[in-house]
Amino acid sequence: MMRTAFAPGRVNLIGEHTDYTGGYVVPMAVHLGTTVEVELGGDEVCLVSNEVDGVVRIPLDRIGAGSVDPGWGRLIAAVVDEVRPAVGVSGTVSTTLPIGAGLSSSAALAVAVALALGDDGAALEVARRCQRAEQRATGVPCGIMDQLASVAGVAGHALLIDCSSLVVAPVPLPDEVSVVAVHSGQARTLVGSEYAERADSCHRAEAMVGPLRHASLSDLASITEPTVRRRARHVVSENERAVQFVDALRAGDLTAAGHLMSASHRSLRDDFAVSTPALDQLVEQLSATAGVYGARLTGAGFGGCAVALCEPGAPVPGWVLRPVAGAGVHPPLR
Ligand code: GLA
């Protein structure tokens, strides 16, 4: 029997580096994504990719995220370990997502593989399994935004995710707006990046002032270490911006939404220090382009894409992203 799973990537409109302290994020699942097409049977997971070299083989009786060759097989092995399929599969991975560009190519891969392996859990369970798999495969303590956006996407909508309750509220994307991702030309990987260090700073801030999700800017005055205080200031102000952004979208106030995106970029650049000169220059260029309401880096930073909120047809060369439904599998699992 054949099974085909598709998992979308995501673009995060606002709410960056807030998920791992239980804050707010506003991603949307996008039409670019990853397809895993398999034949069921046998006692191993065997996958080849249209984009990268090598054959990934994971015998079901020796599951583990240990040393897997080729490198992209580590994530597959960790997903197999999470899902523990009763029967093997053999097939192909292909993607329309740019890899390592901040549009969640790895979350889309993990989710598509989980579904192809027959994971029939609720959306949140699948997302959690894939998040754990990614953390184990990469050692990066990533939050849940990417995996949850990929499974819980709603066509035509962005998602306001409360990363404390993990409630996902769809927010209609106005017709008169277009979301464009533009690559900075700088590839990035979170492995070995300062992601873990930033997460650690946030947790240190929380040890001093309690959950950042509930902190106000004035609460942060008691943080003695200036760098930690700045990191926390980004998170607290970004949570506020995410909520205000959703209000602006709902009110159709695209100018206000755009200003919030620009403020988010400045905060990521100055307080959280995850931008790069290439991203700053790109965001500046985009912000000065006619028809652009606002622009910011999207995803973890350290390279990858910027996202712009624009009038449809604005002269922004990039991927015009359509919001789509979350990951699915054919034939349906239940
Ligand atoms: C990466 C992580 C997410 C999130 C973003 C930053 O994409 O996987 O969990 O932390 O960075 O907002």
Coordinates of N, CA, C and O in Angstrom, one line a residue, residues 75-203:
L75 N 17.5 13.3 11.8 CA 16.2 13.7 12.2 C 15.2 12.6 11.9 O 14.2 12.3 12.7
I76 N 15.4 11.9 10.8 CA 14.5 10.8 10.4 C 14.5 9.7 11.5 O 13.5 9.2 12.0
A77 N 15.7 9.4 12.0 CA 15.9 8.4 13.0 C 15.2 8.8 14.3 O 14.5 8.0 15.0
A78 N 15.3 10.1 14.6 CA 14.7 10.5 15.9 C 13.2 10.5 15.7 O 12.4 10.2 16.7
V79 N 12.6 10.8 14.5 CA 11.2 10.7 14.3 C 10.7 9.3 14.4 O 9.7 9.0 15.1
V80 N 11.5 8.4 13.8 CA 11.1 7.0 13.9 C 11.1 6.5 15.3 O 10.2 5.8 15.8
D81 N 12.1 7.0 16.1 CA 12.1 6.6 17.5 C 10.9 7.1 18.3 O 10.4 6.5 19.2
E82 N 10.4 8.3 17.9 CA 9.2 8.9 18.6 C 8.0 8.2 18.2 O 7.1 7.9 19.0
V83 N 7.9 7.8 16.9 CA 6.6 7.3 16.4 C 6.5 5.8 16.6 O 5.5 5.2 16.8
R84 N 7.7 5.1 16.5 CA 7.7 3.7 16.7 C 6.7 2.9 15.8 O 5.8 2.3 16.3
P85 N 6.9 3.0 14.5 CA 5.9 2.4 13.6 C 6.0 0.9 13.7 O 7.1 0.3 14.0
A86 N 4.9 0.2 13.5 CA 4.8 -1.3 13.6 C 5.4 -1.9 12.4 O 5.9 -3.0 12.4
V87 N 5.3 -1.2 11.3 CA 5.8 -1.7 10.0 C 6.7 -0.7 9.3 O 6.5 0.5 9.5
G88 N 7.6 -1.2 8.5 CA 8.6 -0.3 7.8 C 7.9 0.4 6.6 O 6.8 0.1 6.2
V89 N 8.7 1.3 6.1 CA 8.3 2.0 4.9 C 9.5 2.2 4.0 O 10.6 2.3 4.5
S90 N 9.2 2.4 2.7 CA 10.3 2.7 1.8 C 9.8 3.7 0.8 O 8.7 3.6 0.2
G91 N 10.6 4.8 0.6 CA 10.1 5.8 -0.3 C 11.0 7.1 -0.5 O 12.2 7.0 -0.2
T92 N 10.3 8.2 -0.9 CA 11.0 9.4 -1.3 C 10.6 10.6 -0.6 O 9.4 10.8 -0.3
V93 N 11.5 11.5 -0.3 CA 11.2 12.8 0.2 C 11.5 13.8 -0.8 O 12.5 13.8 -1.5
S94 N 10.6 14.8 -1.0 CA 10.8 15.9 -1.8 C 10.3 17.2 -1.2 O 9.4 17.1 -0.4
T95 N 10.8 18.3 -1.6 CA 10.3 19.5 -0.9 C 10.4 20.7 -1.9 O 11.2 20.8 -2.8
T96 N 9.4 21.6 -1.7 CA 9.4 22.9 -2.4 C 9.9 24.0 -1.6 O 9.9 25.2 -2.0
L97 N 10.3 23.7 -0.3 CA 10.9 24.7 0.6 C 12.3 24.9 0.4 O 13.1 24.0 0.2
P98 N 12.8 26.2 0.5 CA 14.2 26.4 0.5 C 14.7 25.8 1.9 O 14.1 26.0 2.9
I99 N 15.8 25.1 1.8 CA 16.3 24.4 3.0 C 17.2 25.4 3.8 O 18.1 26.1 3.3
G100 N 17.0 25.4 5.1 CA 17.8 26.2 6.0 C 17.6 27.7 5.8 O 18.5 28.5 6.0
A101 N 16.3 28.1 5.5 CA 16.1 29.5 5.1 C 15.2 30.2 6.2 O 14.8 31.4 6.0
G102 N 14.8 29.5 7.2 CA 14.0 30.1 8.2 C 12.5 29.9 7.9 O 11.6 30.5 8.6
L103 N 12.2 29.0 7.0 CA 10.8 28.7 6.7 C 10.4 27.2 7.2 O 9.5 26.6 6.7
S104 N 11.2 26.7 8.1 CA 10.9 25.5 8.8 C 10.9 24.3 7.9 O 10.1 23.4 8.0
S105 N 12.0 24.2 7.1 CA 12.1 23.0 6.3 C 12.3 21.7 7.2 O 11.8 20.7 6.8
S106 N 13.0 21.9 8.3 CA 13.2 20.7 9.1 C 11.9 20.2 9.8 O 11.7 19.0 9.9
A107 N 11.1 21.2 10.3 CA 9.9 20.8 11.0 C 9.0 20.1 9.9 O 8.3 19.1 10.2
A108 N 8.9 20.7 8.7 CA 8.1 20.1 7.6 C 8.6 18.6 7.3 O 7.7 17.7 7.2
L109 N 9.9 18.4 7.3 CA 10.4 17.1 7.1 C 10.0 16.2 8.2 O 9.5 15.1 8.0
A110 N 10.2 16.6 9.5 CA 9.8 15.7 10.6 C 8.3 15.4 10.6 O 7.9 14.2 10.8
V111 N 7.5 16.4 10.4 CA 6.0 16.1 10.4 C 5.6 15.2 9.2 O 4.8 14.3 9.4
A112 N 6.1 15.5 8.1 CA 5.8 14.6 6.9 C 6.2 13.2 7.1 O 5.5 12.2 6.8
V113 N 7.4 13.0 7.7 CA 7.9 11.6 8.0 C 7.0 11.0 9.0 O 6.6 9.8 8.9
A114 N 6.6 11.7 10.1 CA 5.8 11.2 11.2 C 4.5 10.7 10.6 O 4.0 9.5 10.9
L115 N 3.9 11.5 9.7 CA 2.6 11.1 9.1 C 2.8 9.9 8.2 O 1.9 9.0 8.2
A116 N 3.8 9.9 7.4 CA 4.1 8.8 6.5 C 4.3 7.5 7.3 O 4.0 6.4 6.8
L117 N 4.8 7.6 8.5 CA 5.1 6.4 9.3 C 3.8 5.9 10.0 O 3.8 4.9 10.7
G118 N 2.7 6.7 9.8 CA 1.4 6.3 10.4 C 1.1 6.9 11.7 O 0.2 6.5 12.4
D119 N 1.8 8.0 12.1 CA 1.4 8.7 13.4 C 0.0 9.3 13.2 O -0.2 10.1 12.4
D120 N -0.9 8.7 14.0 CA -2.3 9.2 13.9 C -2.8 9.9 15.1 O -3.9 10.0 15.4
G121 N -1.8 10.5 15.9 CA -2.2 11.2 17.1 C -2.8 12.5 16.8 O -2.9 13.0 15.6
A122 N -3.3 13.2 17.8 CA -3.9 14.6 17.7 C -2.8 15.5 17.2 O -1.6 15.2 17.5
A123 N -3.2 16.6 16.6 CA -2.2 17.6 16.1 C -1.1 17.9 17.1 O 0.1 17.9 16.8
L124 N -1.5 18.2 18.3 CA -0.5 18.7 19.3 C 0.4 17.5 19.7 O 1.6 17.8 19.9
E125 N -0.1 16.3 19.7 CA 0.8 15.2 20.0 C 1.9 15.0 18.9 O 3.0 14.8 19.2
V126 N 1.4 15.1 17.7 CA 2.3 14.9 16.6 C 3.4 16.0 16.6 O 4.6 15.8 16.5
A127 N 2.9 17.2 16.9 CA 3.9 18.4 17.0 C 4.9 18.1 18.1 O 6.1 18.4 17.9
R128 N 4.4 17.7 19.2 CA 5.3 17.5 20.3 C 6.3 16.4 20.0 O 7.5 16.5 20.4
R129 N 5.9 15.3 19.4 CA 6.8 14.2 19.1 C 7.9 14.8 18.1 O 9.1 14.5 18.2
C130 N 7.4 15.6 17.1 CA 8.4 16.1 16.1 C 9.3 17.1 16.8 O 10.5 17.2 16.4
Q131 N 8.8 17.9 17.7 CA 9.7 18.9 18.4 C 10.8 18.1 19.2 O 12.0 18.4 19.1
R132 N 10.4 17.1 19.9 CA 11.3 16.3 20.7 C 12.4 15.6 19.7 O 13.6 15.6 20.0
A133 N 11.9 15.1 18.6 CA 12.8 14.5 17.6 C 13.8 15.5 17.2 O 15.0 15.2 17.1
E134 N 13.4 16.7 16.9 CA 14.3 17.7 16.4 C 15.3 18.1 17.5 O 16.5 18.3 17.2
Q135 N 14.8 18.3 18.7 CA 15.7 18.6 19.8 C 16.8 17.5 19.9 O 18.0 17.8 20.1
R136 N 16.4 16.3 19.9 CA 17.3 15.2 20.1 C 18.3 15.1 18.9 O 19.5 14.8 19.1
A137 N 17.8 15.3 17.7 CA 18.6 15.1 16.5 C 19.7 16.2 16.4 O 20.7 16.0 15.9
T138 N 19.3 17.4 16.8 CA 20.2 18.5 16.6 C 20.8 19.1 17.9 O 21.8 19.8 17.8
G139 N 20.3 18.7 19.0 CA 20.8 19.3 20.3 C 20.3 20.7 20.5 O 20.7 21.4 21.4
V140 N 19.5 21.3 19.5 CA 19.0 22.6 19.7 C 17.7 22.6 20.5 O 16.8 21.9 20.1
P141 N 17.6 23.4 21.6 CA 16.4 23.3 22.4 C 15.2 24.1 21.8 O 14.7 25.1 22.4
C142 N 14.8 23.7 20.6 CA 13.8 24.5 19.9 C 12.5 24.5 20.6 O 12.2 23.5 21.3
G143 N 11.7 25.5 20.3 CA 10.3 25.6 20.9 C 9.4 24.8 20.0 O 9.8 24.0 19.1
I144 N 8.1 25.0 20.1 CA 7.1 24.1 19.4 C 6.4 24.9 18.3 O 5.6 24.3 17.5
M145 N 6.8 26.1 18.1 CA 6.1 26.9 17.0 C 6.1 26.2 15.7 O 5.0 26.1 15.0
D146 N 7.2 25.8 15.2 CA 7.3 25.3 13.8 C 6.5 24.1 13.5 O 5.7 24.0 12.6
Q147 N 6.6 23.1 14.4 CA 5.9 21.8 14.3 C 4.4 22.0 14.4 O 3.6 21.5 13.7
L148 N 4.0 22.9 15.4 CA 2.6 23.1 15.6 C 2.0 23.9 14.5 O 0.8 23.6 14.0
A149 N 2.7 24.8 13.9 CA 2.2 25.6 12.8 C 2.0 24.6 11.6 O 1.0 24.7 10.9
S150 N 2.9 23.7 11.4 CA 2.9 22.8 10.3 C 1.7 21.8 10.4 O 1.0 21.5 9.4
V151 N 1.3 21.4 11.6 CA 0.2 20.4 11.7 C -1.1 21.2 11.9 O -2.2 20.6 11.5
A152 N -1.1 22.4 12.4 CA -2.4 23.0 12.8 C -2.8 24.2 11.8 O -3.7 24.9 12.1
G153 N -2.1 24.3 10.7 CA -2.4 25.4 9.8 C -3.9 25.4 9.4 O -4.5 24.4 9.3
V154 N -4.3 26.6 9.0 CA -5.7 26.8 8.6 C -5.7 27.7 7.3 O -5.1 28.7 7.3
A155 N -6.3 27.1 6.2 CA -6.2 27.9 4.9 C -6.7 29.3 5.1 O -7.7 29.5 5.8
G156 N -6.0 30.2 4.5 CA -6.4 31.6 4.5 C -6.2 32.3 5.9 O -6.5 33.5 6.0
H157 N -5.5 31.7 6.8 CA -5.4 32.2 8.1 C -3.9 32.2 8.6 O -3.2 31.2 8.3
A158 N -3.6 33.2 9.4 CA -2.4 33.1 10.3 C -2.9 32.4 11.6 O -4.1 32.3 11.8
L159 N -1.9 32.1 12.5 CA -2.3 31.4 13.7 C -1.8 32.2 14.9 O -0.6 32.4 14.9
L160 N -2.6 32.5 15.8 CA -2.1 33.1 17.1 C -2.0 31.9 18.0 O -3.0 31.3 18.4
I161 N -0.7 31.5 18.3 CA -0.5 30.4 19.2 C 0.0 30.9 20.6 O 0.9 31.7 20.7
D162 N -0.8 30.5 21.6 CA -0.4 30.8 23.0 C 0.5 29.6 23.4 O 0.0 28.5 23.6
C163 N 1.8 29.9 23.5 CA 2.7 28.7 23.8 C 2.7 28.3 25.2 O 3.5 27.4 25.6
S164 N 1.9 28.9 26.1 CA 1.6 28.3 27.4 C 0.5 27.3 27.4 O 0.7 26.2 27.7
S165 N -0.6 27.7 26.9 CA -1.8 26.8 26.8 C -1.7 25.9 25.6 O -2.4 24.9 25.5
L166 N -1.0 26.3 24.6 CA -0.9 25.7 23.3 C -2.2 25.7 22.5 O -2.5 24.9 21.7
V167 N -3.0 26.7 22.9 CA -4.3 26.9 22.1 C -3.9 27.7 20.8 O -3.1 28.6 20.9
V168 N -4.5 27.2 19.7 CA -4.2 27.8 18.4 C -5.5 28.6 17.9 O -6.5 28.0 17.8
A169 N -5.4 29.9 17.8 CA -6.5 30.7 17.3 C -6.3 31.2 15.9 O -5.3 31.9 15.7
P170 N -7.0 30.7 14.9 CA -6.8 31.1 13.5 C -7.2 32.6 13.4 O -8.2 33.1 13.9
V171 N -6.4 33.4 12.7 CA -6.7 34.8 12.4 C -6.7 35.0 10.9 O -5.7 34.8 10.2
P172 N -7.9 35.4 10.4 CA -8.0 35.6 8.9 C -6.9 36.5 8.4 O -6.7 37.6 9.0
L173 N -6.3 36.2 7.3 CA -5.4 37.1 6.7 C -6.2 37.9 5.7 O -6.8 37.4 4.8
P174 N -6.2 39.2 5.8 CA -7.0 40.1 4.9 C -6.7 39.8 3.5 O -5.5 39.5 3.1
D175 N -7.7 39.9 2.6 CA -7.5 39.6 1.2 C -6.5 40.6 0.5 O -5.7 40.3 -0.4
E176 N -6.5 41.8 1.1 CA -5.7 42.9 0.4 C -4.3 42.9 0.9 O -3.6 44.0 0.9
V177 N -3.8 41.8 1.3 CA -2.4 41.8 1.8 C -1.7 40.6 1.2 O -2.3 39.5 0.9
S178 N -0.4 40.7 1.0 CA 0.4 39.6 0.5 C 1.6 39.4 1.4 O 2.2 40.4 1.9
V179 N 2.0 38.2 1.7 CA 3.1 37.9 2.6 C 4.2 37.3 1.7 O 4.0 36.3 1.0
V180 N 5.4 38.0 1.7 CA 6.5 37.6 0.8 C 7.7 37.3 1.7 O 8.1 38.1 2.5
A181 N 8.3 36.1 1.4 CA 9.6 35.8 2.1 C 10.7 36.1 1.1 O 10.6 35.7 -0.1
V182 N 11.7 36.7 1.6 CA 12.9 37.1 0.7 C 14.2 36.6 1.4 O 14.4 36.9 2.6
H183 N 14.9 35.8 0.6 CA 16.2 35.2 1.2 C 17.3 36.3 1.3 O 17.5 37.1 0.4
S184 N 17.9 36.3 2.5 CA 19.0 37.3 2.6 C 20.3 36.8 1.9 O 21.3 37.5 1.9
G185 N 20.2 35.6 1.4 CA 21.4 35.1 0.7 C 22.4 34.4 1.6 O 23.4 33.8 1.2
Q186 N 22.0 34.4 2.9 CA 22.9 33.8 3.9 C 22.2 32.6 4.5 O 21.2 32.7 5.1
A187 N 22.8 31.4 4.2 CA 22.3 30.1 4.7 C 22.5 30.1 6.2 O 23.4 30.8 6.7
R188 N 21.7 29.4 6.9 CA 21.9 29.3 8.3 C 21.6 27.9 8.9 O 20.7 27.2 8.3
T189 N 22.2 27.5 9.9 CA 21.8 26.3 10.6 C 21.8 26.7 12.1 O 22.6 27.5 12.6
L190 N 20.8 26.1 12.8 CA 20.7 26.4 14.2 C 21.7 25.6 15.1 O 22.0 25.9 16.2
V191 N 22.2 24.5 14.4 CA 23.1 23.7 15.1 C 24.4 24.5 15.3 O 24.9 25.0 14.3
G192 N 24.8 24.6 16.5 CA 26.1 25.4 16.7 C 25.8 26.9 16.7 O 26.7 27.7 16.8
S193 N 24.6 27.3 16.5 CA 24.3 28.8 16.5 C 24.1 29.2 18.0 O 24.2 28.3 18.9
E194 N 23.8 30.4 18.2 CA 23.7 30.9 19.6 C 22.2 30.7 20.1 O 21.9 31.3 21.1
Y195 N 21.4 29.9 19.4 CA 20.0 29.7 19.8 C 20.0 29.3 21.2 O 19.2 29.8 22.0
A196 N 20.8 28.2 21.5 CA 20.7 27.7 22.9 C 21.1 28.7 23.9 O 20.6 28.7 25.0
E197 N 22.1 29.5 23.6 CA 22.6 30.5 24.5 C 21.5 31.6 24.8 O 21.3 32.0 25.9
R198 N 20.7 31.9 23.7 CA 19.6 32.9 23.9 C 18.5 32.3 24.8 O 18.0 33.0 25.6
A199 N 18.2 31.0 24.5 CA 17.2 30.4 25.3 C 17.7 30.4 26.8 O 16.9 30.6 27.7
D200 N 18.9 30.1 27.0 CA 19.5 30.1 28.3 C 19.4 31.4 29.0 O 19.0 31.5 30.2
S201 N 19.7 32.5 28.3 CA 19.5 33.9 28.9 C 18.1 34.1 29.3 O 17.8 34.7 30.3
C202 N 17.1 33.6 28.5 CA 15.7 33.9 28.8 C 15.4 33.1 30.1 O 14.7 33.6 31.0
H203 N 15.9 31.9 30.2 CA 15.6 31.1 31.4 C 16.3 31.7 32.7 O 15.7 31.7 33.7

